[in-house]
Amino acid sequence: MIGFFKNIFKPKEELVKFSEINKWLDNNNKELPKLKEKFREVEHLKNEISENLKVLGCVDLSHAKVEDRVRRIVQGNLPAYINALSLFLKKVNPPEGIDAVSLETFCQSFDKEFEDLNKRTFRNFQIIKELVGKELEDVAKSVKQLELLVKEIKNHTNKIKGIAEIKEKAGFIRNSFENKGRNLKIREGLKKKEEELIALIEKLNGDIERLKASKKAKDLEILSSEEKKVSGSLMELEGKMICLFSPLQKALKKYNNMCFIKKVNNYVERPVDALLNDRDFEILKFLKDIRSMIEEDKIDLKEDKKKKATESLDSLDENFLKEFVKEHALLKKKLDSIKEEIKANTVLKEIEELKKEINASNSKIEDIRREMNKIKDVDIEDELGKLEKRLDEVFSCKVKIENVMG
């Protein structure tokens, strides 16, 4: 018996074919005729308010038993109030088509304009009602009816919006089902590209390892070692020359202060470069002068610095300087030759190009995987459940969708 009553009061479930869902929604959309009627009422109320405003504008306040000052204030606020309401009515325009977007736009526009109207006319209204009774009351009642009417339109609009959302959800399910086969082909194509790129990267890594073990790579290693060795010898040679000129710095500067000679100044700043550019070894003449001036105490140096300067002068003879220039030239030539061989050896460049190709392939793989993540099949059953739930919310009845897959 209890089960019998449960079956009687159990909500009836309506079956709707998925292919006919939009038709069912349109047939069960009872809001459109109601909204059309509501908008006719809006136009009627607008006309009513306009007529009431005309009556309000003709109110005769000359016989009101009040002070002239009060009468003038009311008479001054009355046109402002009427103009504000007239302007407001011009902005209350029902939409040409009744759909979710146009209805939403209308309701939002009305709310904004109505709020602005209240702000602009509140003070006017309070002043006018001191002398005006029924005519002002008729206007206020009509405006209030218009506000309440738009609230009713909002309620109907919510259902229209719900129906639009259901249609959109149904379209999404339809497209997802239709795209399932296409998505499978796209994923298979992307997967194939990914596998090809992975195979290419493996090949490129193999090519890099072969280049690293090649004769060119071994030759480059030997050349790099030789470059380091020769470069070290050159630096050591230049270091010795700098060490010999270092104790002479003070003497050279004092000599140059007495009679400035650019070449001497160059030896003060960069002795190695100065010597390499001093083809006639003019420095020997200046060093001879400096020795004489030190011995004659014309260049004043402390004893320890004088001793070190003299020792350097003893070493910096013509043979030593010529030998330095000769050895420096040989080492520089050898170093330049090694650098040219290194430059001609393309193994590093080849490896770098292969690495760039690997990086580019890895970037393509990342793009492919991102694209594959985007192309996911929608859970049709889950989306269908959401659709049926929304139908229940909007229409307050159980609707079962069937034949989704065909």
mmCIF file with all atom_site columns, N, CA, C and O in Angstrom, residues 55-79:
data_model
loop_
_atom_site.group_PDB
_atom_site.id
_atom_site.type_symbol
_atom_site.label_atom_id
_atom_site.label_alt_id
_atom_site.label_comp_id
_atom_site.label_asym_id
_atom_site.label_entity_id
_atom_site.label_seq_id
_atom_site.pdbx_PDB_ins_code
_atom_site.Cartn_x
_atom_site.Cartn_y
_atom_site.Cartn_z
_atom_site.occupancy
_atom_site.B_iso_or_equiv
_atom_site.pdbx_formal_charge
_atom_site.auth_seq_id
_atom_site.auth_comp_id
_atom_site.auth_asym_id
_atom_site.auth_atom_id
_atom_site.pdbx_PDB_model_num
ATOM 1   N N  . VAL A 1 55 ? -0.609 65.933 -15.866 1.00 0.00 ? 55 VAL A N  1
ATOM 2   C CA . VAL A 1 55 ? -1.544 66.438 -14.851 1.00 0.00 ? 55 VAL A CA 1
ATOM 3   C C  . VAL A 1 55 ? -0.773 67.129 -13.732 1.00 0.00 ? 55 VAL A C  1
ATOM 4   O O  . VAL A 1 55 ? -1.152 68.215 -13.266 1.00 0.00 ? 55 VAL A O  1
ATOM 5   N N  . LEU A 1 56 ? 0.359  66.492 -13.306 1.00 0.00 ? 56 LEU A N  1
ATOM 6   C CA . LEU A 1 56 ? 1.178  67.063 -12.243 1.00 0.00 ? 56 LEU A CA 1
ATOM 7   C C  . LEU A 1 56 ? 1.733  68.425 -12.644 1.00 0.00 ? 56 LEU A C  1
ATOM 8   O O  . LEU A 1 56 ? 1.814  69.353 -11.827 1.00 0.00 ? 56 LEU A O  1
ATOM 9   N N  . GLY A 1 57 ? 2.090  68.557 -13.926 1.00 0.00 ? 57 GLY A N  1
ATOM 10  C CA . GLY A 1 57 ? 2.653  69.817 -14.393 1.00 0.00 ? 57 GLY A CA 1
ATOM 11  C C  . GLY A 1 57 ? 1.636  70.947 -14.435 1.00 0.00 ? 57 GLY A C  1
ATOM 12  O O  . GLY A 1 57 ? 2.022  72.124 -14.459 1.00 0.00 ? 57 GLY A O  1
ATOM 13  N N  . CYS A 1 58 ? 0.351  70.590 -14.445 1.00 0.00 ? 58 CYS A N  1
ATOM 14  C CA . CYS A 1 58 ? -0.708 71.621 -14.505 1.00 0.00 ? 58 CYS A CA 1
ATOM 15  C C  . CYS A 1 58 ? -1.274 71.983 -13.130 1.00 0.00 ? 58 CYS A C  1
ATOM 16  O O  . CYS A 1 58 ? -2.267 72.730 -13.037 1.00 0.00 ? 58 CYS A O  1
ATOM 17  N N  . VAL A 1 59 ? -0.699 71.433 -12.072 1.00 0.00 ? 59 VAL A N  1
ATOM 18  C CA . VAL A 1 59 ? -1.204 71.716 -10.722 1.00 0.00 ? 59 VAL A CA 1
ATOM 19  C C  . VAL A 1 59 ? -1.093 73.218 -10.443 1.00 0.00 ? 59 VAL A C  1
ATOM 20  O O  . VAL A 1 59 ? -0.044 73.835 -10.695 1.00 0.00 ? 59 VAL A O  1
ATOM 21  N N  . ASP A 1 60 ? -2.175 73.796 -9.943  1.00 0.00 ? 60 ASP A N  1
ATOM 22  C CA . ASP A 1 60 ? -2.212 75.224 -9.619  1.00 0.00 ? 60 ASP A CA 1
ATOM 23  C C  . ASP A 1 60 ? -1.905 75.415 -8.136  1.00 0.00 ? 60 ASP A C  1
ATOM 24  O O  . ASP A 1 60 ? -2.668 74.973 -7.278  1.00 0.00 ? 60 ASP A O  1
ATOM 25  N N  . LEU A 1 61 ? -0.788 76.034 -7.858  1.00 0.00 ? 61 LEU A N  1
ATOM 26  C CA . LEU A 1 61 ? -0.363 76.235 -6.468  1.00 0.00 ? 61 LEU A CA 1
ATOM 27  C C  . LEU A 1 61 ? -0.627 77.661 -5.978  1.00 0.00 ? 61 LEU A C  1
ATOM 28  O O  . LEU A 1 61 ? -0.253 78.013 -4.857  1.00 0.00 ? 61 LEU A O  1
ATOM 29  N N  . SER A 1 62 ? -1.296 78.452 -6.825  1.00 0.00 ? 62 SER A N  1
ATOM 30  C CA . SER A 1 62 ? -1.476 79.866 -6.459  1.00 0.00 ? 62 SER A CA 1
ATOM 31  C C  . SER A 1 62 ? -2.389 80.058 -5.255  1.00 0.00 ? 62 SER A C  1
ATOM 32  O O  . SER A 1 62 ? -2.288 81.063 -4.533  1.00 0.00 ? 62 SER A O  1
ATOM 33  N N  . HIS A 1 63 ? -3.298 79.110 -5.035  1.00 0.00 ? 63 HIS A N  1
ATOM 34  C CA . HIS A 1 63 ? -4.242 79.260 -3.919  1.00 0.00 ? 63 HIS A CA 1
ATOM 35  C C  . HIS A 1 63 ? -3.813 78.501 -2.669  1.00 0.00 ? 63 HIS A C  1
ATOM 36  O O  . HIS A 1 63 ? -4.578 78.452 -1.699  1.00 0.00 ? 63 HIS A O  1
ATOM 37  N N  . ALA A 1 64 ? -2.627 77.885 -2.723  1.00 0.00 ? 64 ALA A N  1
ATOM 38  C CA . ALA A 1 64 ? -2.167 77.140 -1.536  1.00 0.00 ? 64 ALA A CA 1
ATOM 39  C C  . ALA A 1 64 ? -1.899 78.104 -0.392  1.00 0.00 ? 64 ALA A C  1
ATOM 40  O O  . ALA A 1 64 ? -1.285 79.166 -0.588  1.00 0.00 ? 64 ALA A O  1
ATOM 41  N N  . LYS A 1 65 ? -2.383 77.728 0.770   1.00 0.00 ? 65 LYS A N  1
ATOM 42  C CA . LYS A 1 65 ? -2.242 78.614 1.942   1.00 0.00 ? 65 LYS A CA 1
ATOM 43  C C  . LYS A 1 65 ? -0.888 78.374 2.601   1.00 0.00 ? 65 LYS A C  1
ATOM 44  O O  . LYS A 1 65 ? -0.770 77.706 3.633   1.00 0.00 ? 65 LYS A O  1
ATOM 45  N N  . VAL A 1 66 ? 0.119  78.874 1.956   1.00 0.00 ? 66 VAL A N  1
ATOM 46  C CA . VAL A 1 66 ? 1.496  78.756 2.472   1.00 0.00 ? 66 VAL A CA 1
ATOM 47  C C  . VAL A 1 66 ? 2.221  80.055 2.185   1.00 0.00 ? 66 VAL A C  1
ATOM 48  O O  . VAL A 1 66 ? 1.740  80.897 1.412   1.00 0.00 ? 66 VAL A O  1
ATOM 49  N N  . GLU A 1 67 ? 3.364  80.175 2.789   1.00 0.00 ? 67 GLU A N  1
ATOM 50  C CA . GLU A 1 67 ? 4.179  81.355 2.532   1.00 0.00 ? 67 GLU A CA 1
ATOM 51  C C  . GLU A 1 67 ? 4.633  81.364 1.078   1.00 0.00 ? 67 GLU A C  1
ATOM 52  O O  . GLU A 1 67 ? 4.830  80.313 0.464   1.00 0.00 ? 67 GLU A O  1
ATOM 53  N N  . ASP A 1 68 ? 4.813  82.571 0.532   1.00 0.00 ? 68 ASP A N  1
ATOM 54  C CA . ASP A 1 68 ? 5.266  82.698 -0.854  1.00 0.00 ? 68 ASP A CA 1
ATOM 55  C C  . ASP A 1 68 ? 6.605  82.002 -1.081  1.00 0.00 ? 68 ASP A C  1
ATOM 56  O O  . ASP A 1 68 ? 6.856  81.429 -2.150  1.00 0.00 ? 68 ASP A O  1
ATOM 57  N N  . ARG A 1 69 ? 7.463  82.076 -0.094  1.00 0.00 ? 69 ARG A N  1
ATOM 58  C CA . ARG A 1 69 ? 8.795  81.449 -0.204  1.00 0.00 ? 69 ARG A CA 1
ATOM 59  C C  . ARG A 1 69 ? 8.662  79.940 -0.424  1.00 0.00 ? 69 ARG A C  1
ATOM 60  O O  . ARG A 1 69 ? 9.323  79.361 -1.283  1.00 0.00 ? 69 ARG A O  1
ATOM 61  N N  . VAL A 1 70 ? 7.766  79.296 0.348   1.00 0.00 ? 70 VAL A N  1
ATOM 62  C CA . VAL A 1 70 ? 7.560  77.849 0.221   1.00 0.00 ? 70 VAL A CA 1
ATOM 63  C C  . VAL A 1 70 ? 6.979  77.529 -1.142  1.00 0.00 ? 70 VAL A C  1
ATOM 64  O O  . VAL A 1 70 ? 7.387  76.570 -1.816  1.00 0.00 ? 70 VAL A O  1
ATOM 65  N N  . ARG A 1 71 ? 6.003  78.358 -1.588  1.00 0.00 ? 71 ARG A N  1
ATOM 66  C CA . ARG A 1 71 ? 5.364  78.129 -2.883  1.00 0.00 ? 71 ARG A CA 1
ATOM 67  C C  . ARG A 1 71 ? 6.416  78.210 -4.016  1.00 0.00 ? 71 ARG A C  1
ATOM 68  O O  . ARG A 1 71 ? 6.414  77.393 -4.938  1.00 0.00 ? 71 ARG A O  1
ATOM 69  N N  . ARG A 1 72 ? 7.287  79.208 -3.914  1.00 0.00 ? 72 ARG A N  1
ATOM 70  C CA . ARG A 1 72 ? 8.309  79.371 -4.957  1.00 0.00 ? 72 ARG A CA 1
ATOM 71  C C  . ARG A 1 72 ? 9.270  78.177 -4.997  1.00 0.00 ? 72 ARG A C  1
ATOM 72  O O  . ARG A 1 72 ? 9.685  77.743 -6.065  1.00 0.00 ? 72 ARG A O  1
ATOM 73  N N  . ILE A 1 73 ? 9.613  77.662 -3.824  1.00 0.00 ? 73 ILE A N  1
ATOM 74  C CA . ILE A 1 73 ? 10.532 76.496 -3.765  1.00 0.00 ? 73 ILE A CA 1
ATOM 75  C C  . ILE A 1 73 ? 9.892  75.283 -4.436  1.00 0.00 ? 73 ILE A C  1
ATOM 76  O O  . ILE A 1 73 ? 10.520 74.579 -5.232  1.00 0.00 ? 73 ILE A O  1
ATOM 77  N N  . VAL A 1 74 ? 8.596  75.039 -4.132  1.00 0.00 ? 74 VAL A N  1
ATOM 78  C CA . VAL A 1 74 ? 7.890  73.894 -4.719  1.00 0.00 ? 74 VAL A CA 1
ATOM 79  C C  . VAL A 1 74 ? 7.769  74.079 -6.227  1.00 0.00 ? 74 VAL A C  1
ATOM 80  O O  . VAL A 1 74 ? 8.017  73.162 -7.013  1.00 0.00 ? 74 VAL A O  1
ATOM 81  N N  . GLN A 1 75 ? 7.385  75.292 -6.636  1.00 0.00 ? 75 GLN A N  1
ATOM 82  C CA . GLN A 1 75 ? 7.242  75.575 -8.065  1.00 0.00 ? 75 GLN A CA 1
ATOM 83  C C  . GLN A 1 75 ? 8.570  75.418 -8.810  1.00 0.00 ? 75 GLN A C  1
ATOM 84  O O  . GLN A 1 75 ? 8.601  75.005 -9.972  1.00 0.00 ? 75 GLN A O  1
ATOM 85  N N  . GLY A 1 76 ? 9.676  75.679 -8.141  1.00 0.00 ? 76 GLY A N  1
ATOM 86  C CA . GLY A 1 76 ? 11.001 75.534 -8.756  1.00 0.00 ? 76 GLY A CA 1
ATOM 87  C C  . GLY A 1 76 ? 11.414 74.079 -8.887  1.00 0.00 ? 76 GLY A C  1
ATOM 88  O O  . GLY A 1 76 ? 12.103 73.703 -9.844  1.00 0.00 ? 76 GLY A O  1
ATOM 89  N N  . ASN A 1 77 ? 11.011 73.223 -7.942  1.00 0.00 ? 77 ASN A N  1
ATOM 90  C CA . ASN A 1 77 ? 11.406 71.812 -7.965  1.00 0.00 ? 77 ASN A CA 1
ATOM 91  C C  . ASN A 1 77 ? 10.500 70.956 -8.833  1.00 0.00 ? 77 ASN A C  1
ATOM 92  O O  . ASN A 1 77 ? 10.915 69.873 -9.282  1.00 0.00 ? 77 ASN A O  1
ATOM 93  N N  . LEU A 1 78 ? 9.286  71.406 -9.073  1.00 0.00 ? 78 LEU A N  1
ATOM 94  C CA . LEU A 1 78 ? 8.315  70.614 -9.830  1.00 0.00 ? 78 LEU A CA 1
ATOM 95  C C  . LEU A 1 78 ? 8.780  70.332 -11.268 1.00 0.00 ? 78 LEU A C  1
ATOM 96  O O  . LEU A 1 78 ? 8.773  69.175 -11.710 1.00 0.00 ? 78 LEU A O  1
ATOM 97  N N  . PRO A 1 79 ? 9.230  71.315 -12.038 1.00 0.00 ? 79 PRO A N  1
ATOM 98  C CA . PRO A 1 79 ? 9.702  71.041 -13.414 1.00 0.00 ? 79 PRO A CA 1
ATOM 99  C C  . PRO A 1 79 ? 10.911 70.094 -13.438 1.00 0.00 ? 79 PRO A C  1
ATOM 100 O O  . PRO A 1 79 ? 11.015 69.252 -14.327 1.00 0.00 ? 79 PRO A O  1
#
